[in-house]
Coordinates of C-alpha atoms in Angstrom, one line a residue:
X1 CA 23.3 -13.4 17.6
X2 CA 21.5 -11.5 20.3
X3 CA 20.9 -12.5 23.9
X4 CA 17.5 -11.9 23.8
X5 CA 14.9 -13.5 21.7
X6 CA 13.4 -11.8 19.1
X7 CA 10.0 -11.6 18.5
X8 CA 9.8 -9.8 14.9
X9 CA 12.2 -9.3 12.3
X10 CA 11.3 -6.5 9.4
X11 CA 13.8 -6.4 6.8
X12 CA 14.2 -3.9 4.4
X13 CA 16.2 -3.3 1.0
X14 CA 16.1 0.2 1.8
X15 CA 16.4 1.8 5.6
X16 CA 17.2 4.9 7.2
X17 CA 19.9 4.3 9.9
X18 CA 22.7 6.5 11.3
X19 CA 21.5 9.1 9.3
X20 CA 22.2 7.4 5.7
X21 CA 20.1 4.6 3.5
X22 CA 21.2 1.3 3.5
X23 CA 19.6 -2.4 3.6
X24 CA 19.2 -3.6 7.2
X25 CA 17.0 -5.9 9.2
X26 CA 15.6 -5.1 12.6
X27 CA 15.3 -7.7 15.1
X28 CA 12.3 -6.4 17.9
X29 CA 11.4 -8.0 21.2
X30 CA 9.2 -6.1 23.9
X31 CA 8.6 -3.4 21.9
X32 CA 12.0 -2.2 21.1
X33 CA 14.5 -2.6 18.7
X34 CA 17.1 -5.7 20.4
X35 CA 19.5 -4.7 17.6
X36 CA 20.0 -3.6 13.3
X37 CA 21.7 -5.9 11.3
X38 CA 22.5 -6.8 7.6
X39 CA 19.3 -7.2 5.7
X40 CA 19.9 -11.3 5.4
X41 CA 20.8 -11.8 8.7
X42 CA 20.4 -14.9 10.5
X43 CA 18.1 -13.8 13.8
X44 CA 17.9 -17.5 14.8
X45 CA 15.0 -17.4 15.7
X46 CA 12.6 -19.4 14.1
X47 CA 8.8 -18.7 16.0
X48 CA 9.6 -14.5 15.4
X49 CA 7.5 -13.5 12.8
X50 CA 9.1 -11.6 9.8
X51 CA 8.1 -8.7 7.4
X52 CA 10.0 -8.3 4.2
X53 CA 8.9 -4.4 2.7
X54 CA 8.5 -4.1 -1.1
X55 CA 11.6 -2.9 -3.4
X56 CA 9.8 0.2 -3.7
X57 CA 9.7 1.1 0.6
X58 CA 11.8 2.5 3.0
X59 CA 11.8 1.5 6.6
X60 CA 12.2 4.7 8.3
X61 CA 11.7 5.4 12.4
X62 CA 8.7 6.6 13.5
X63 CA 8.2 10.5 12.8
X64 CA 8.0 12.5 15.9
X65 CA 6.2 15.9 15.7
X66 CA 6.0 18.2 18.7
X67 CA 4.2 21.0 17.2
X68 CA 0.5 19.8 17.2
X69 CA -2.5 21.9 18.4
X70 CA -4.9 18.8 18.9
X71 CA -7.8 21.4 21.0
X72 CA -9.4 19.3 23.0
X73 CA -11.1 20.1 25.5
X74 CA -13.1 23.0 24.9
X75 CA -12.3 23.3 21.0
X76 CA -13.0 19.7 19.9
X77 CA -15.0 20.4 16.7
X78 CA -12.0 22.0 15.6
X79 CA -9.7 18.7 16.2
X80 CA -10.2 16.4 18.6
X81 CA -7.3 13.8 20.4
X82 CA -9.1 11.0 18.3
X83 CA -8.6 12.3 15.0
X84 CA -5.7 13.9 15.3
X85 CA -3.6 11.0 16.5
X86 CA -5.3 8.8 13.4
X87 CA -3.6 11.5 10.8
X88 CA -0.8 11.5 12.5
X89 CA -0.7 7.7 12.1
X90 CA -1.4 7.8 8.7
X91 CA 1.2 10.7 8.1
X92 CA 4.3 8.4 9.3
X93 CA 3.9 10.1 13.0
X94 CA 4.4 7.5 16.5
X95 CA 4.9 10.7 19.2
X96 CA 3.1 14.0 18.9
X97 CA 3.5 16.5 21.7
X98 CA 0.1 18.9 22.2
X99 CA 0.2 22.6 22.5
X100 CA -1.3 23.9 25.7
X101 CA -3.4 26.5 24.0
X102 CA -6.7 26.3 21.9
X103 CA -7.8 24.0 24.4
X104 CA -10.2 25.6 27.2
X105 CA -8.5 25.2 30.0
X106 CA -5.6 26.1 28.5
X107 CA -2.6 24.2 30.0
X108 CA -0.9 26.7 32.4
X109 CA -1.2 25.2 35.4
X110 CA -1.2 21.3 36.8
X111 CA -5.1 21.1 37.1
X112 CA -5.3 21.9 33.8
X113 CA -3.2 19.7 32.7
X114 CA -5.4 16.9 34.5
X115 CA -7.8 18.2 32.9
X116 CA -6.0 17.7 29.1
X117 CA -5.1 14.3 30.1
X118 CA -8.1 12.8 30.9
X119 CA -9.7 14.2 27.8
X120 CA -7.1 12.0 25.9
X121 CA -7.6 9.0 28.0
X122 CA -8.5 6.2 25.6
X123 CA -8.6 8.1 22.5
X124 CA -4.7 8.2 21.4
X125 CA -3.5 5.4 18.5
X126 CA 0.0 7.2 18.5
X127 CA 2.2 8.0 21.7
X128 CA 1.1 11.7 22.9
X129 CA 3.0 14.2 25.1
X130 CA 2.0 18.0 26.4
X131 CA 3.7 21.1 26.7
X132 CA 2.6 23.3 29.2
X133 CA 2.0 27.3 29.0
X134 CA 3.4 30.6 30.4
X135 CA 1.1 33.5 30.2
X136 CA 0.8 36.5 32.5
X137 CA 0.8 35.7 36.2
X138 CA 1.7 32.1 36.1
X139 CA 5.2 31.9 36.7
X140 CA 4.9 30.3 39.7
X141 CA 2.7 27.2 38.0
X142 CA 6.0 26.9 35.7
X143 CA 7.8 24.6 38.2
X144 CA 4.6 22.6 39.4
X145 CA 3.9 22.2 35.3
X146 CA 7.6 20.9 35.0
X147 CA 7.6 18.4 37.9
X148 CA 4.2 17.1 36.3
X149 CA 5.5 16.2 33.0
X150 CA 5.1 18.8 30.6
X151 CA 7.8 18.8 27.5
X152 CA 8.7 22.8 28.5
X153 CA 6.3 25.8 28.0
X154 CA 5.3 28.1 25.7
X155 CA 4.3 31.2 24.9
X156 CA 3.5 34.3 22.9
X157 CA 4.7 37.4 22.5
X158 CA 1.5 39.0 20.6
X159 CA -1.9 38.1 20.6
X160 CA -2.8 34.3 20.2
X161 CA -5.9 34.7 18.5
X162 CA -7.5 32.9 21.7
X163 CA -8.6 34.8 24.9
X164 CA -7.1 32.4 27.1
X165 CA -3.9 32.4 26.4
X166 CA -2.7 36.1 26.6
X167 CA 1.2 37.1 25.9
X168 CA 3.8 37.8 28.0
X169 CA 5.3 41.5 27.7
X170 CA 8.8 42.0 28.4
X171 CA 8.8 41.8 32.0
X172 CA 6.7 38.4 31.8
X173 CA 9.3 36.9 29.7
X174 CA 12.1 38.3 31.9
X175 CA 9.9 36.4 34.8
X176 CA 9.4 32.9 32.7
X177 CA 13.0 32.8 31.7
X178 CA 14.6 33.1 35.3
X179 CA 12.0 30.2 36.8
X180 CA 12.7 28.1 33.4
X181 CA 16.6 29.0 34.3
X182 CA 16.0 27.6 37.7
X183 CA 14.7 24.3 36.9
X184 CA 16.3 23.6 33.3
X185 CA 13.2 23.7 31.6
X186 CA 12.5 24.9 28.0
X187 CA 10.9 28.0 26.7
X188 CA 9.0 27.9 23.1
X189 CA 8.6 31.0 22.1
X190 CA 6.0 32.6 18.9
X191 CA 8.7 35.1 18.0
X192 CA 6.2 38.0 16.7
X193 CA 6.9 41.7 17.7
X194 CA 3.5 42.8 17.9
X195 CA 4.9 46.2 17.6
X196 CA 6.2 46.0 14.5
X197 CA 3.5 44.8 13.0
X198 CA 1.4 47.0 10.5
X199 CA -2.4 47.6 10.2
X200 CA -4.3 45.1 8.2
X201 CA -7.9 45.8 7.5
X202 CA -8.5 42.3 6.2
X203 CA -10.2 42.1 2.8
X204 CA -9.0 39.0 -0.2
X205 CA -5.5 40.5 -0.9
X206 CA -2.9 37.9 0.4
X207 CA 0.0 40.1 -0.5
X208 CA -1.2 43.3 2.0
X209 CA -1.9 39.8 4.8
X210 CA 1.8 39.1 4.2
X211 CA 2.8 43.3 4.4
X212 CA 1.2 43.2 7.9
X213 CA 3.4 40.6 9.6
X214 CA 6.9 41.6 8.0
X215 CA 9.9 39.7 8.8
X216 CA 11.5 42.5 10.4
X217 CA 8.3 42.0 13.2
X218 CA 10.2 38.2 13.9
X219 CA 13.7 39.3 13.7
X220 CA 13.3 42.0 16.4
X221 CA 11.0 39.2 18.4
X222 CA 14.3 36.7 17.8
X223 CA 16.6 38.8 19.0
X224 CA 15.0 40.2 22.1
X225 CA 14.2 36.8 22.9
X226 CA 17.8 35.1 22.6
X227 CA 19.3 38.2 24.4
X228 CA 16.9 37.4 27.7
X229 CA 17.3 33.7 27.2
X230 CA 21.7 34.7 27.6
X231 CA 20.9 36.9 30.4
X232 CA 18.9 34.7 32.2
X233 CA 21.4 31.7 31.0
X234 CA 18.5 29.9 29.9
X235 CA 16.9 27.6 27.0
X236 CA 14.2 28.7 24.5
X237 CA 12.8 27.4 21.2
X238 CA 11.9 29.8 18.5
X239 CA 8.3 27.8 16.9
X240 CA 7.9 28.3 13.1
X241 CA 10.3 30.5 11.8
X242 CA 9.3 32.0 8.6
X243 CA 11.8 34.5 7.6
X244 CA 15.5 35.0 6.3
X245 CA 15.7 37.9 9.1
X246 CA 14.6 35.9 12.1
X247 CA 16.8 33.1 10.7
X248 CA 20.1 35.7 10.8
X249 CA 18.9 36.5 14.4
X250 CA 19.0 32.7 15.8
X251 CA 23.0 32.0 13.6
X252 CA 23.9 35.6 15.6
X253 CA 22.7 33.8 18.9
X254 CA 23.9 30.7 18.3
X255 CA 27.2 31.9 17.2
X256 CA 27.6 33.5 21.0
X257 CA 26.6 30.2 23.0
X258 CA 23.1 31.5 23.5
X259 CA 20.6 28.1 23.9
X260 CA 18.7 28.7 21.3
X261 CA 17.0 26.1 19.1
X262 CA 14.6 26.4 16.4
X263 CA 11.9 24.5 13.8
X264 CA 10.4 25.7 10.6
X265 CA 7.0 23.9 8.6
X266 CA 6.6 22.3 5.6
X267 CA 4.1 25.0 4.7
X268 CA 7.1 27.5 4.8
X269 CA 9.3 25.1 3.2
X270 CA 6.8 24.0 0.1
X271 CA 4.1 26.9 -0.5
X272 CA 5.4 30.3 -1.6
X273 CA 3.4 34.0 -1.4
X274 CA 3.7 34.2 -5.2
X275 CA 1.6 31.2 -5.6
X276 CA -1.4 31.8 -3.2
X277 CA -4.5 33.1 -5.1
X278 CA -6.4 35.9 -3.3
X279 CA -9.3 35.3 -1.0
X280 CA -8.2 31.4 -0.6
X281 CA -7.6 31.6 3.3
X282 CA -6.7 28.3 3.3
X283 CA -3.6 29.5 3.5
X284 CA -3.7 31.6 6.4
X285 CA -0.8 31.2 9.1
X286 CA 0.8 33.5 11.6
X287 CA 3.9 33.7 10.7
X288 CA 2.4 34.3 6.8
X289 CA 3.7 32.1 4.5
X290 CA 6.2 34.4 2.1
X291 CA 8.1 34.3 -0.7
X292 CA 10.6 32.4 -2.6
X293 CA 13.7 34.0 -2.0
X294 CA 12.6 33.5 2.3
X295 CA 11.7 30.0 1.0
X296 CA 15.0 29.9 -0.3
X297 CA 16.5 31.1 2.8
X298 CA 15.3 28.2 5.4
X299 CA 16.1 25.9 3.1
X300 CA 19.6 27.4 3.5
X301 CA 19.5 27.0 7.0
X302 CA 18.2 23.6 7.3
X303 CA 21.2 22.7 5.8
X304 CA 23.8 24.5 7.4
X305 CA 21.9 23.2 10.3
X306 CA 21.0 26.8 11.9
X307 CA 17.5 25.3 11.5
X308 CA 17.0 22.6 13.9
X309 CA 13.8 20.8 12.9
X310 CA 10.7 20.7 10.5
X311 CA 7.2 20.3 12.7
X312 CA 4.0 20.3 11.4
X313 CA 2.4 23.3 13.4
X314 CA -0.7 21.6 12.8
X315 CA -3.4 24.0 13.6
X316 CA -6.8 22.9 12.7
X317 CA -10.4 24.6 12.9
X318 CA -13.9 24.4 11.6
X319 CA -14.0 25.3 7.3
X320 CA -16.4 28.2 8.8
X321 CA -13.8 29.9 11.1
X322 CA -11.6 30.2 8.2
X323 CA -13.7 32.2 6.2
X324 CA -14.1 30.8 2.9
X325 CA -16.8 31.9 1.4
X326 CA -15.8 35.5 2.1
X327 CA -11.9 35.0 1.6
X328 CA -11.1 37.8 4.6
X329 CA -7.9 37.0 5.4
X330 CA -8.3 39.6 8.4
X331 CA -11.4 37.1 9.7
X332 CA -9.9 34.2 8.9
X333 CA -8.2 31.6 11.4
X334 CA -5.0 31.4 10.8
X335 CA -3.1 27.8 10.5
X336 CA -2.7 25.1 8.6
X337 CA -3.6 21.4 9.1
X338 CA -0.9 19.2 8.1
X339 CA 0.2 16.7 10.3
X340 CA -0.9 13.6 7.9
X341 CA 1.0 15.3 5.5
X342 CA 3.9 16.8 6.6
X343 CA 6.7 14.0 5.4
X344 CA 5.4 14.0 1.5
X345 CA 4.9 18.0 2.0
X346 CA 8.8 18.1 2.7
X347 CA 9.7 14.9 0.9
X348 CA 8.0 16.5 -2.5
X349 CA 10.4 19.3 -1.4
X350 CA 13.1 18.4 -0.3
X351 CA 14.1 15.3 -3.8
X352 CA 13.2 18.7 -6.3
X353 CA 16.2 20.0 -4.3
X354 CA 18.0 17.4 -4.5
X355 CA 17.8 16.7 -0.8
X356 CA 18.5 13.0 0.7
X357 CA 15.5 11.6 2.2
X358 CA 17.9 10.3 5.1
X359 CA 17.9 14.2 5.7
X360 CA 14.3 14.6 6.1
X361 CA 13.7 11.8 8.1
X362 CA 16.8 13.5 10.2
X363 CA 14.7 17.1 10.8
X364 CA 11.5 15.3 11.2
X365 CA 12.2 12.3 14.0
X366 CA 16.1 12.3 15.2
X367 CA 15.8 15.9 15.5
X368 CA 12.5 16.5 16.9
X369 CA 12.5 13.5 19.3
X370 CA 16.1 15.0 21.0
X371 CA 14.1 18.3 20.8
X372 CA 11.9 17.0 23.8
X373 CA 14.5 14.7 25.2
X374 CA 12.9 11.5 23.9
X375 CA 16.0 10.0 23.2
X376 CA 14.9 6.2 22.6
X377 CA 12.8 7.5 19.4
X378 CA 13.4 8.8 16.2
X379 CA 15.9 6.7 15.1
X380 CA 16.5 2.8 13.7
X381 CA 19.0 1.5 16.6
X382 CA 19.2 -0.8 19.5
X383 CA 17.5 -0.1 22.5
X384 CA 15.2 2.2 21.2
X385 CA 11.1 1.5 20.8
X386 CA 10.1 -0.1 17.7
X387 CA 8.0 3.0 16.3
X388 CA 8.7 2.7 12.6
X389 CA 7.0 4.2 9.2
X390 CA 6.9 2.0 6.2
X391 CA 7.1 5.0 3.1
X392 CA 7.4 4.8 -0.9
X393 CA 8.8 7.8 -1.4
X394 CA 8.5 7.3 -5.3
X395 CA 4.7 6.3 -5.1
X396 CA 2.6 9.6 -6.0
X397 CA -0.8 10.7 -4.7
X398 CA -3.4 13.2 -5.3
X399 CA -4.2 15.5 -1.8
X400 CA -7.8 15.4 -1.2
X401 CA -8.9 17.4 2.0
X402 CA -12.0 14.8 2.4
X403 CA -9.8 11.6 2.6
X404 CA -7.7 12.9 5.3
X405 CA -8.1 12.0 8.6
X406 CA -8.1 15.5 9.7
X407 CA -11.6 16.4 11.4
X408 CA -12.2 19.2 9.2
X409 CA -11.8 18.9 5.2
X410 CA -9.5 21.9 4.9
X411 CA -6.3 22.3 3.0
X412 CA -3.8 24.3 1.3
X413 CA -2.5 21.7 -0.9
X414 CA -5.8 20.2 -1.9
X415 CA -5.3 18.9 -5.8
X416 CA -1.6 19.1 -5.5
X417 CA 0.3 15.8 -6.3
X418 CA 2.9 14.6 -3.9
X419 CA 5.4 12.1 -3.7
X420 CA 6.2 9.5 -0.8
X421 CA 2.7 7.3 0.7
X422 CA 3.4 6.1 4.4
X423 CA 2.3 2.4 3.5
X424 CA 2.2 2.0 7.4
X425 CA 3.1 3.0 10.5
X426 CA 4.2 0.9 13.4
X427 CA 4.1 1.6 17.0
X428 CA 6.2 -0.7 20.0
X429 CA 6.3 -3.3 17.0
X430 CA 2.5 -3.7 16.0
X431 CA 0.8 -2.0 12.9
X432 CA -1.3 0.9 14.4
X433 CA -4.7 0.1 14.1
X434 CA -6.5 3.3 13.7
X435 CA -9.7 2.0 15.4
X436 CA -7.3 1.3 18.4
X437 CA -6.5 3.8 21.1
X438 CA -3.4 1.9 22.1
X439 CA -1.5 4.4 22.3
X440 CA 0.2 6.2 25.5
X441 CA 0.5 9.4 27.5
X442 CA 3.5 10.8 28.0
X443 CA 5.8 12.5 30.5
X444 CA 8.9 14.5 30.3
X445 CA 11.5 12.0 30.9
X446 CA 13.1 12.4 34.3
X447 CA 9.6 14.2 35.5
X448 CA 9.2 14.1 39.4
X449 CA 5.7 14.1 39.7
X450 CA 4.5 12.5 36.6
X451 CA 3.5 9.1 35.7
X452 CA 3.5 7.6 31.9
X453 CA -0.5 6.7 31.5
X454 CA -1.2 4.0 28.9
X455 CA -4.1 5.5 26.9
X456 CA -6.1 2.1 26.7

């Protein structure tokens, strides 16, 4: 019996907790989980209200994705803080954590993000957090960015596609990595070596897309990053990582104590090169998606645990920007939307594999919430917030890029059947309610300046 009463009680045949599947019950008050038990226990609580899932569901904690470019302000027609936060509701997702660029202003500086934090006033139906940005020239706004709440920074190390979010060349990183030293903070890093990268004069051909951004481009972008990150004695975050090479790079690294973490996508983990029919640019990403045997590889590393996390890297834009009525995959955006579907992307991946679904759920909210230091979420366990995803992870669908609560009807994996439907998703104990905006803005935990905003 617990101290404190509870308000709720969801019991489930089937529930991910400690990292393994097993019947439990969840006893909520406040928002947060007071305490797991056996599935029958007895809460004694008579006036809590209770929620028995369906033999066919799995109670699993809320997902947590920190790789979401929602573009608002500035970009909105492309995604907007609204609709981004209703997919990732529907997708399983309580916490996403915004990418500072793609928005105009981008985030590099604390005025900017004001500015990104107003826009999302009101708007939010999941929990949302922001990462801030290091380009040219703002080293000293990395500190300021810190103290106001941002997750940690990122930035490129080639061209962004965006003019307002320019890379930093050697020096710059040398510059970012001291000040991030300084203060503890993270460094994500798009590990591209734009110098080893070979001319692509666009055109339909997917295979001469892929020859232009080899894997040999992120190894050498890996390597030169973890060796500054040692010098400096500081922590960085490779985003994305796409390639066998770049994935030998980060075991070397992490073999020599370097503080290195890293994520991969379920577009890298479930779409191969062999598979993608020239001219469809839907399938346009930087890093390129490539082929079986890389597949393979992160696969690999996932579970020898070299590979830290799966994220959506949901990058959204308008059907027009990607081109696809002239399938130039040199004129084409590049990124994928996926945030609604990254856990049956993965899911439909990782049971052909013969992969746990305890496992998946591990990479996609255990490990992404400790990612950004969000240590009450991700996980079914006392103490923590009650942000939970009801899934049938036998239950199959059909994708259709119009039903998705994306803004813009554009997808890789339209027609393709998937398993596992997110049946719903909970946040601090109460069904989300897409029409809603109860969700909150975050701040880095321990953040001097900051101040958690509720987003209602």
């Amino acid at each position: 019996m617990t101290d404190q009463v509870v308000e709720l009680v969801v019991r489930a045949d089937r529930a991910v907790v400690d990292g393994t599947e097993r019947a439990a019950s969840l006893g909520v008050a406040a928002g947060r989980i007071v305490a797991v038990r056996d599935r029958d226990h007895d809460w004694g609580s008579p006036a809590a209200r209770e929620v028995v899932l369906g033999a066919d569901e799995v109670l699993l904690p809320g997902l947590v994705d920190p790789h979401v470019h929602v573009n608002e302000p500035g970009r909105t027609e492309w995604e907007g803080f609204a609709s981004a936060t209703r997919a990732a509701a529907a997708g399983g997702v309580t916490t996403i954590v915004d990418m500072p660029l793609n928005s105009v202003p981008a985030t590099v500086d604390p005025d900017a993000l004001a500015v990104k934090r107003a826009a999302a006033q009101g708007q939010c139906v999941v929990d949302v957090g922001f990462w801030g940005g290091a380009v040219p020239g703002n080293a000293d706004q990395l500190a300021p960015l810190h103290d106001a709440g941002v997750f940690g920074v990122k930035c490129f190390l080639l061209d962004s596609g965006v003019p307002e979010f320019a890379p930093l060349d050697a020096a710059g990183l040398r510059a970012a990595l001291a000040e991030l030293a300084r203060i503890d903070g993270l460094l994500l890093v798009h590990a591209e070596d734009g110098d080893g990268l070979t001319p692509h004069e666009g055109g339909p051909s997917f295979a001469e897309f892929v020859a232009s951004r080899p894997p040999s481009a992120e190894a050498s972008a890996v390597r030169a990053v973890a060796e500054a990150a040692a010098t400096a004695g500081a922590r960085v975050h490779v985003v994305h990582l796409s390639s066998a090479a770049g994935l030998a790079e980060v075991r070397a690294a992490k073999a020599v104590g370097t503080r290195i973490t890293v994520e991969t996508c379920p577009h890298y983990l479930a779409l191969a090169a062999e598979e993608v029919p020239d001219g469809d640019t839907t399938f346009k990403c930087c890093p390129p998606i490539r082929d079986r045997a890389e597949q393979d590889a992160l696969w690999r590393g996932l579970l020898d645990g070299t590979v830290d996390c799966v994220v959506s890297d949901h990058s959204p834009c308008t059907a027009e920007l990607k081109r696809l009525d002239e399938g130039d995959f040199g004129a084409a955006w590049g990124g994928i939307a996926s945030v609604q579907l990254g856990l049956p992307v993965v899911w439909t991946a990782a049971r052909a594999r013969g992969v746990p679904l305890a496992t998946v759920v591990g990479w996609m909210a255990t490990a992404t919430a400790d990612l950004v230091g969000l240590a009450d979420r991700g996980r079914l366990a006392a103490g923590c917030v009650a942000d939970l995803a009801v899934f049938a992870p036998d239950a199959t669908w059909v994708v259709d890029p119009a039903a998705l609560q994306h803004r813009n009807p554009v997808s890789p994996y339209a027609g393709r059947t998937l398993s596992g439907v997110v049946r719903s998703t909970w946040r601090r104990g109460a069904e989300v309610d897409p029409q809603v905006p109860a969700g909150e803005l975050l701040t880095r935990p321990g953040a001097r300046a900051g101040v958690a905003v509720p987003a209602r």
